[in-house]
Coordinates of C-alpha atoms in Angstrom, one line a residue:
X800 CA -15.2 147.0 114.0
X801 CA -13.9 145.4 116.9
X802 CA -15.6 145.1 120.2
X803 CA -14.3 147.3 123.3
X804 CA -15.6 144.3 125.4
X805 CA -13.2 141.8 127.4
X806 CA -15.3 140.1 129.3
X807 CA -18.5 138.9 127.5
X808 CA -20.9 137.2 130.2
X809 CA -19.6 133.3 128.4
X810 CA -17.7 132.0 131.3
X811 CA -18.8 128.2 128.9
X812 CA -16.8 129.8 126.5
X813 CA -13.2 130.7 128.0
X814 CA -11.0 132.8 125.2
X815 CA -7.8 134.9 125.4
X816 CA -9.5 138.4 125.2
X817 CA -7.6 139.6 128.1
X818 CA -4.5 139.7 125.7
X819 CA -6.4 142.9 124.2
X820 CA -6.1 144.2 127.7
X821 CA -4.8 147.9 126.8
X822 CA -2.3 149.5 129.1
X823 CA -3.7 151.3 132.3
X824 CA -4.4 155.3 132.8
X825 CA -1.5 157.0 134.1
X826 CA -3.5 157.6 137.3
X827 CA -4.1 153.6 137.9
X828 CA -0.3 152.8 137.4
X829 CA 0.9 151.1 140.6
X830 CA 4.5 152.1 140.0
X831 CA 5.1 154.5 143.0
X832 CA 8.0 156.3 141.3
X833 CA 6.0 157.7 138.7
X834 CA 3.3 159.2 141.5
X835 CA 3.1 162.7 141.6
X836 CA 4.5 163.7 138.0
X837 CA 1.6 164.9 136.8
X838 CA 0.3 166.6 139.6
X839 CA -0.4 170.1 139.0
X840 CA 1.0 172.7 141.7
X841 CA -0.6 175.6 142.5
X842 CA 1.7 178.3 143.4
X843 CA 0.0 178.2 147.5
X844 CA 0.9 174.8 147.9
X845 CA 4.5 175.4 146.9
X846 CA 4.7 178.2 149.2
X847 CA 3.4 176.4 152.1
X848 CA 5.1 173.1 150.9
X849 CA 8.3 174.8 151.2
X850 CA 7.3 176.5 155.3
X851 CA 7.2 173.5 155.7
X852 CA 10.4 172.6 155.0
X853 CA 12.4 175.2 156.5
X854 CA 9.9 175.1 159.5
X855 CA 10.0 170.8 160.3
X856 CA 6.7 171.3 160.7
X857 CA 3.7 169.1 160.0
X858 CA 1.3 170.3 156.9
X859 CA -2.2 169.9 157.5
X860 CA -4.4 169.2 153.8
X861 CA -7.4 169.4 154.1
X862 CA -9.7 169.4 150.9
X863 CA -12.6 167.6 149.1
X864 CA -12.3 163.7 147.8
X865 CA -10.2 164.0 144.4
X866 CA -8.3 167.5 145.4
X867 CA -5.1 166.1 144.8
X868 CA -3.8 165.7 148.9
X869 CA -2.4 162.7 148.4
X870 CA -0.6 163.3 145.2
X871 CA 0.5 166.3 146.5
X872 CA 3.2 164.4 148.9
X873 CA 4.0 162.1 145.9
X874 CA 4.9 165.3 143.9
X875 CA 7.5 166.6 146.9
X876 CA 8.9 163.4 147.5
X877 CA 9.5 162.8 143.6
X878 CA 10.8 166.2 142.8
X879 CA 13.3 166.5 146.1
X880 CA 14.5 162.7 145.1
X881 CA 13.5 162.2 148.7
X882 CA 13.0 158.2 148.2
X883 CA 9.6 156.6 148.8
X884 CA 6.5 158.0 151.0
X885 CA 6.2 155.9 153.8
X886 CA 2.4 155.6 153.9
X887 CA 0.0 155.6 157.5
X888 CA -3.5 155.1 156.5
X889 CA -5.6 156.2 159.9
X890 CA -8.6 154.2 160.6
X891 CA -10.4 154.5 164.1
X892 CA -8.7 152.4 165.8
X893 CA -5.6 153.7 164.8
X894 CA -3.0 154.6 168.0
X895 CA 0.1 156.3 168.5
X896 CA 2.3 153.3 169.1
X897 CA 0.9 151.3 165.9
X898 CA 2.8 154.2 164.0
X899 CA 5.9 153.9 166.0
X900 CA 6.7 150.5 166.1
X901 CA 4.9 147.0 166.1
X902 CA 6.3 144.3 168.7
X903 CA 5.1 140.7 168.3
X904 CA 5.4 139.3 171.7
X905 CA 3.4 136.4 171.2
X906 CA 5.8 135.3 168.4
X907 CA 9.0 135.7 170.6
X908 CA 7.1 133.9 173.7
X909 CA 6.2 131.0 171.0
X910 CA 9.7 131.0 169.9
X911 CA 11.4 130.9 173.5
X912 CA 9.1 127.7 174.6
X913 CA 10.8 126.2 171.4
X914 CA 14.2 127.3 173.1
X915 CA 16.6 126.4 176.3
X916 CA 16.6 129.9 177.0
X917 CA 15.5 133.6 175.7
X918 CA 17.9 134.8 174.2
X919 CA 17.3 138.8 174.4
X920 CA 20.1 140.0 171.5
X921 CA 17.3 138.3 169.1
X922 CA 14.6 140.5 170.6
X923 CA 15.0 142.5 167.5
X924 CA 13.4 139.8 165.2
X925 CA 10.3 140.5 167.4
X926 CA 10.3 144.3 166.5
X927 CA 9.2 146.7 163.1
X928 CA 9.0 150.2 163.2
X929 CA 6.0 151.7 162.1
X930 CA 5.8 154.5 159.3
X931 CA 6.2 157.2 162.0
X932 CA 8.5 155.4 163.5
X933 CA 11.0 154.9 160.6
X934 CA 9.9 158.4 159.0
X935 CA 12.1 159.6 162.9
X936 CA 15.3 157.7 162.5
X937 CA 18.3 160.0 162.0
X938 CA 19.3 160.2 158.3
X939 CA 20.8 163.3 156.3
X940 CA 17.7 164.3 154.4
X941 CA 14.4 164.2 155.6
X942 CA 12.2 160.9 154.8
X943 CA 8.6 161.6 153.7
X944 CA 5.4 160.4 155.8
X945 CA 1.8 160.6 155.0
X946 CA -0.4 160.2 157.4
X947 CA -3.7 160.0 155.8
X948 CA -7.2 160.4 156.2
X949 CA -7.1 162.2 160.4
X950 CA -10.6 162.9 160.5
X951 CA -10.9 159.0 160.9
X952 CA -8.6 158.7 164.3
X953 CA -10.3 158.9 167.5
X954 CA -10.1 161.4 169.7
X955 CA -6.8 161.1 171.0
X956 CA -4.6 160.3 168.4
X957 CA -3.8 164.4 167.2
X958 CA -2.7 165.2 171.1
X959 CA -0.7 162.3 171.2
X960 CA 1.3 162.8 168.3
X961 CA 2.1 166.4 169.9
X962 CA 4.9 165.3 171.6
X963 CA 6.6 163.5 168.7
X964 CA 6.2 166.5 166.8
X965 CA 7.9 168.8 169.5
X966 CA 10.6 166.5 170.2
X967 CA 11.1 164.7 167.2
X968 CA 12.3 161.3 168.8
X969 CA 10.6 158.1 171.2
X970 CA 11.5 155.4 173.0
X971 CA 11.1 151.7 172.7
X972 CA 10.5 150.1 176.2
X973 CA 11.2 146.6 174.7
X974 CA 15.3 147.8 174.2
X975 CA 15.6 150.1 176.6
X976 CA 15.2 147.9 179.4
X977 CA 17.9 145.5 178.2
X978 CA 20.2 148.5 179.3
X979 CA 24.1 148.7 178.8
X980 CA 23.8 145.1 178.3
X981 CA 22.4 145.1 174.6
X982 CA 22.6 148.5 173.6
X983 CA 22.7 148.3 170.1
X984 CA 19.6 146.4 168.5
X985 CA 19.1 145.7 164.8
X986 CA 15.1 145.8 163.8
X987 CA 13.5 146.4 160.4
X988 CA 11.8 149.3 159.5
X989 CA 8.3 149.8 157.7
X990 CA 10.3 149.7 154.7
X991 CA 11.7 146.5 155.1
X992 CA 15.3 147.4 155.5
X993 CA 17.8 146.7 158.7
X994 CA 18.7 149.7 161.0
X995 CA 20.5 149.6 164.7
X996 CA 18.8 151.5 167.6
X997 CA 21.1 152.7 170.5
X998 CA 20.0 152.1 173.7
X999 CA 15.9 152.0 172.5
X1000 CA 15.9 155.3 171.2
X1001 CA 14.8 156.8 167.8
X1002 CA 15.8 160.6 167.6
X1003 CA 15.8 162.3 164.4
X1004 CA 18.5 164.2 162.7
X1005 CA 16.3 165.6 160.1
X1006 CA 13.0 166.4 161.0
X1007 CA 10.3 164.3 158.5
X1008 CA 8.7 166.1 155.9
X1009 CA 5.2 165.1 157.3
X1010 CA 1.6 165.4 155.2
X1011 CA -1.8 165.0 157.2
X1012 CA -5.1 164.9 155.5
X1013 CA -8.4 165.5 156.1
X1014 CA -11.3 165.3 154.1
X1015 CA -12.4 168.7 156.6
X1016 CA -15.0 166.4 158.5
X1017 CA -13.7 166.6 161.9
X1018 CA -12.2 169.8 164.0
X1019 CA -9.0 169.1 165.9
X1020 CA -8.0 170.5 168.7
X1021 CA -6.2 173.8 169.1
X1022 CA -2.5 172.8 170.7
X1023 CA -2.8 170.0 167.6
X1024 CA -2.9 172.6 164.9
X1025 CA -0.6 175.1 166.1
X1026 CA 2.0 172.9 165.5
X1027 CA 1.0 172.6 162.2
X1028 CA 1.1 174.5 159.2
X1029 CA -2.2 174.3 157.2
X1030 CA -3.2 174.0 152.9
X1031 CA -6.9 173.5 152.1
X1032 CA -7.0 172.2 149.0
X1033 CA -9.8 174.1 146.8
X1034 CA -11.7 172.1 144.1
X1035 CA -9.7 172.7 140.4
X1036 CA -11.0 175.1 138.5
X1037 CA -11.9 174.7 134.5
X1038 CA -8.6 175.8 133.6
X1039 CA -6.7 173.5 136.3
X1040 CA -8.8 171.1 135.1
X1041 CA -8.2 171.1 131.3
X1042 CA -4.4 171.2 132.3
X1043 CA -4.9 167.4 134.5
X1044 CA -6.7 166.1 131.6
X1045 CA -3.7 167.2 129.1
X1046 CA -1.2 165.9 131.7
X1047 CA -2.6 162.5 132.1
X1048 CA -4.1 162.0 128.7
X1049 CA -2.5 163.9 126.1
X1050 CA -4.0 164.5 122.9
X1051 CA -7.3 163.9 124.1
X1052 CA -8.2 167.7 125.6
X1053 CA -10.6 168.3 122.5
X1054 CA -12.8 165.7 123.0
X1055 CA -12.6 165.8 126.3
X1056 CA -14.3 169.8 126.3
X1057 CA -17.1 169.2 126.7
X1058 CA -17.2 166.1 129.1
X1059 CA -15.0 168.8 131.2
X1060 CA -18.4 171.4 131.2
X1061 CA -20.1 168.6 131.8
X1062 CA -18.6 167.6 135.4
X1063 CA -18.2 170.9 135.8
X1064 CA -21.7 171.8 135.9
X1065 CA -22.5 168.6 137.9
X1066 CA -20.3 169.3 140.2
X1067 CA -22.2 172.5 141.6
X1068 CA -24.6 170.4 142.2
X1069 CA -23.2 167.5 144.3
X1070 CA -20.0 166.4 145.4
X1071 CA -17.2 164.6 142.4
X1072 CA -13.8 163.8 142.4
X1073 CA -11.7 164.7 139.8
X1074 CA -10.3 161.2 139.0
X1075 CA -14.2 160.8 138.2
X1076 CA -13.5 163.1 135.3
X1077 CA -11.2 161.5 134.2
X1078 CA -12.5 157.9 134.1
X1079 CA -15.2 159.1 131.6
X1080 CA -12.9 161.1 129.6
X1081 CA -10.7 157.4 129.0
X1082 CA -13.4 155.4 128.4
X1083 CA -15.1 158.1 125.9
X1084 CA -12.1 158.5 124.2
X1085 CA -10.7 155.3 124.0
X1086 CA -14.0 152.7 123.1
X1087 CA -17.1 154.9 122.4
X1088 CA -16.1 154.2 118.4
X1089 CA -16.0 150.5 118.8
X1090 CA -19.3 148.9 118.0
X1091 CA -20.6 148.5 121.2
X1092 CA -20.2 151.7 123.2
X1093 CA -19.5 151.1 126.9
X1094 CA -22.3 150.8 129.5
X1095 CA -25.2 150.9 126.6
X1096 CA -28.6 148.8 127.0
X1097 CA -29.9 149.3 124.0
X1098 CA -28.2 149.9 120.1
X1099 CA -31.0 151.7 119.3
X1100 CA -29.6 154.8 120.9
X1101 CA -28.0 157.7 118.7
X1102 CA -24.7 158.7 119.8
X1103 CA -25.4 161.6 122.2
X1104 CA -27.6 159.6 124.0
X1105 CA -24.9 156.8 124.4
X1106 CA -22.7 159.2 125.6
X1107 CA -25.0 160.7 128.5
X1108 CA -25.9 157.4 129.8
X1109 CA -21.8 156.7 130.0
X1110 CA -21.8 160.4 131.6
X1111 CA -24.7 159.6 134.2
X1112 CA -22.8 156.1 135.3
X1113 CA -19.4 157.8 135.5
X1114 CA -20.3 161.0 137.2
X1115 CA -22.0 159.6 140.3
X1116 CA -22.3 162.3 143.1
X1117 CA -20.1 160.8 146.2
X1118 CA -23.0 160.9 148.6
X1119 CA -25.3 158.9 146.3
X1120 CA -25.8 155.3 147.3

């Protein structure tokens, strides 16, 4: 019986076992376009998906790790062939301008000293919109921005993206002050593509379809979330459950049973994500018959007990260290 192992602790020894490599879970597969496929909608989130929508106005998801908030914007964009989700991951140090646009003055100023003069119809080169930023431009159909993970922004972040959201458009002091004399300026977009802005303005045509989350740590402050809709995300129940395991691994829903009451009754206890679940169920289905079950000290150990100790390492509460 072969050996589920890759890596055997022999670096002295090199060999091509990688080659067995099998391919990934559906969840690990970096291919963007297939995000969101298997996400499973509950029918709350489309009716507040589609408010949304007909409102252009922000939805706030808040909800516990492994809820499905992220995937849920993947899902929209994938189903309304929206193109991809341009992505602002909030940290704390995280402003308002750094999701508009990004201008590297330092680079131009090195490049004039280089030059007989400044040329300002290259200031352009200098200049990259930020996800919020190039979520705004005008286009026919809304583009999609996440902006993920709010509870992490300081204070001042939510008020200052009020008046983006009121009035849908910003201005770039870099091109505007160039007046009638370069109007038109070509910069790239987060995205990486070429677009013109007239006169240093950004106004949009079609309001964004905009996702914030929030892991429900932080309270934000009233004018903030009254222009917002709001979705908290409950934790899936055993049936939702049983129906992401069949999505992302098929065939395997049997075995994975009682894994599934497992986490289930774990989770009352502490805090799990369901990608979590889902991690065991793989690696229980997919190597616990090879000869050397995963994650095993000892091959002394009957079956069941091979299989908790697989469960205990998987199914980590979040708060544990």
């Amino acid at each position: 019986m072969t050996s589920w192992k890759i890596f055997r602790g022999t670096p002295e020894q090199p060999h091509n076992g990688i080659e067995r490599l099998p391919e990934p879970p559906s969840w690990r597969k970096f291919d963007k376009k297939e995000r969101g496929k298997t996400y499973q909608t509950r029918p709350k989130e489309i009716e507040l998906v589609n408010a949304a929508l007909y409102l252009r106005r922000p939805l706030l998801v808040t909800g516990k790790p492994g809820t499905g908030k992220t995937s849920l914007v993947y899902a929209v964009a994938q189903e309304l062939k929206l193109g991809k989700v341009l992505r602002w991951n909030i940290t704390t140090r995280s402003h308002l301008q750094q999701g508009l646009y990004s201008y590297d003055a330092i680079g131009r100023l090195q490049d004039a000293q280089g030059s007989d003069k400044d040329n300002l119809a290259d200031i352009g080169k200098y200049i990259q919109l930020g996800p919020l930023g190039t979520a705004l431009l005008s286009s026919t159909y809304p583009r999609v921005l996440l902006i993920d993970e709010m509870d992490k922004s300081d204070i001042d972040l939510p008020n200052d993206l009020l008046t983006i959201f009121e009035e849908g458009e910003f201005e770039i002091p870099e091109l505007t002050r160039l007046g009638d004399q370069f109007p038109n300026i070509d910069v790239k977009t987060w995205d990486n593509q070429k677009t013109t802005i007239p006169r240093g303005k950004v106004t949009c045509k079609a309001f964004p379809f905009v996702i914030l989350t929030s892991n429900g740590e932080k309270a934000f402050p009233p004018a903030f979330l009254r222009r917002c809709l709001r979705l908290d995300l409950p934790e899936p129940t055993p049936e939702e459950l049983e129906a992401i395991v069949k999505a992302h691994l098929g065939d395997s829903i049997e075995q994975a049973e009682p894994i599934i009451k497992t986490f289930i009754e774990r989770r009352q206890k502490g805090d799990l994500a369901t990608d979590q679940l889902l991690n065991a169920i793989y690696l229980l289905t997919n190597t616990f018959n090879t000869e050397d079950a995963p994650m095993v000290d000892s091959q002394d150990e009957d079956k069941d007990q091979k299989k908790a100790k697989l469960i205990d390492q998987l199914l980590r509460y979040l708060s544990s260290i």
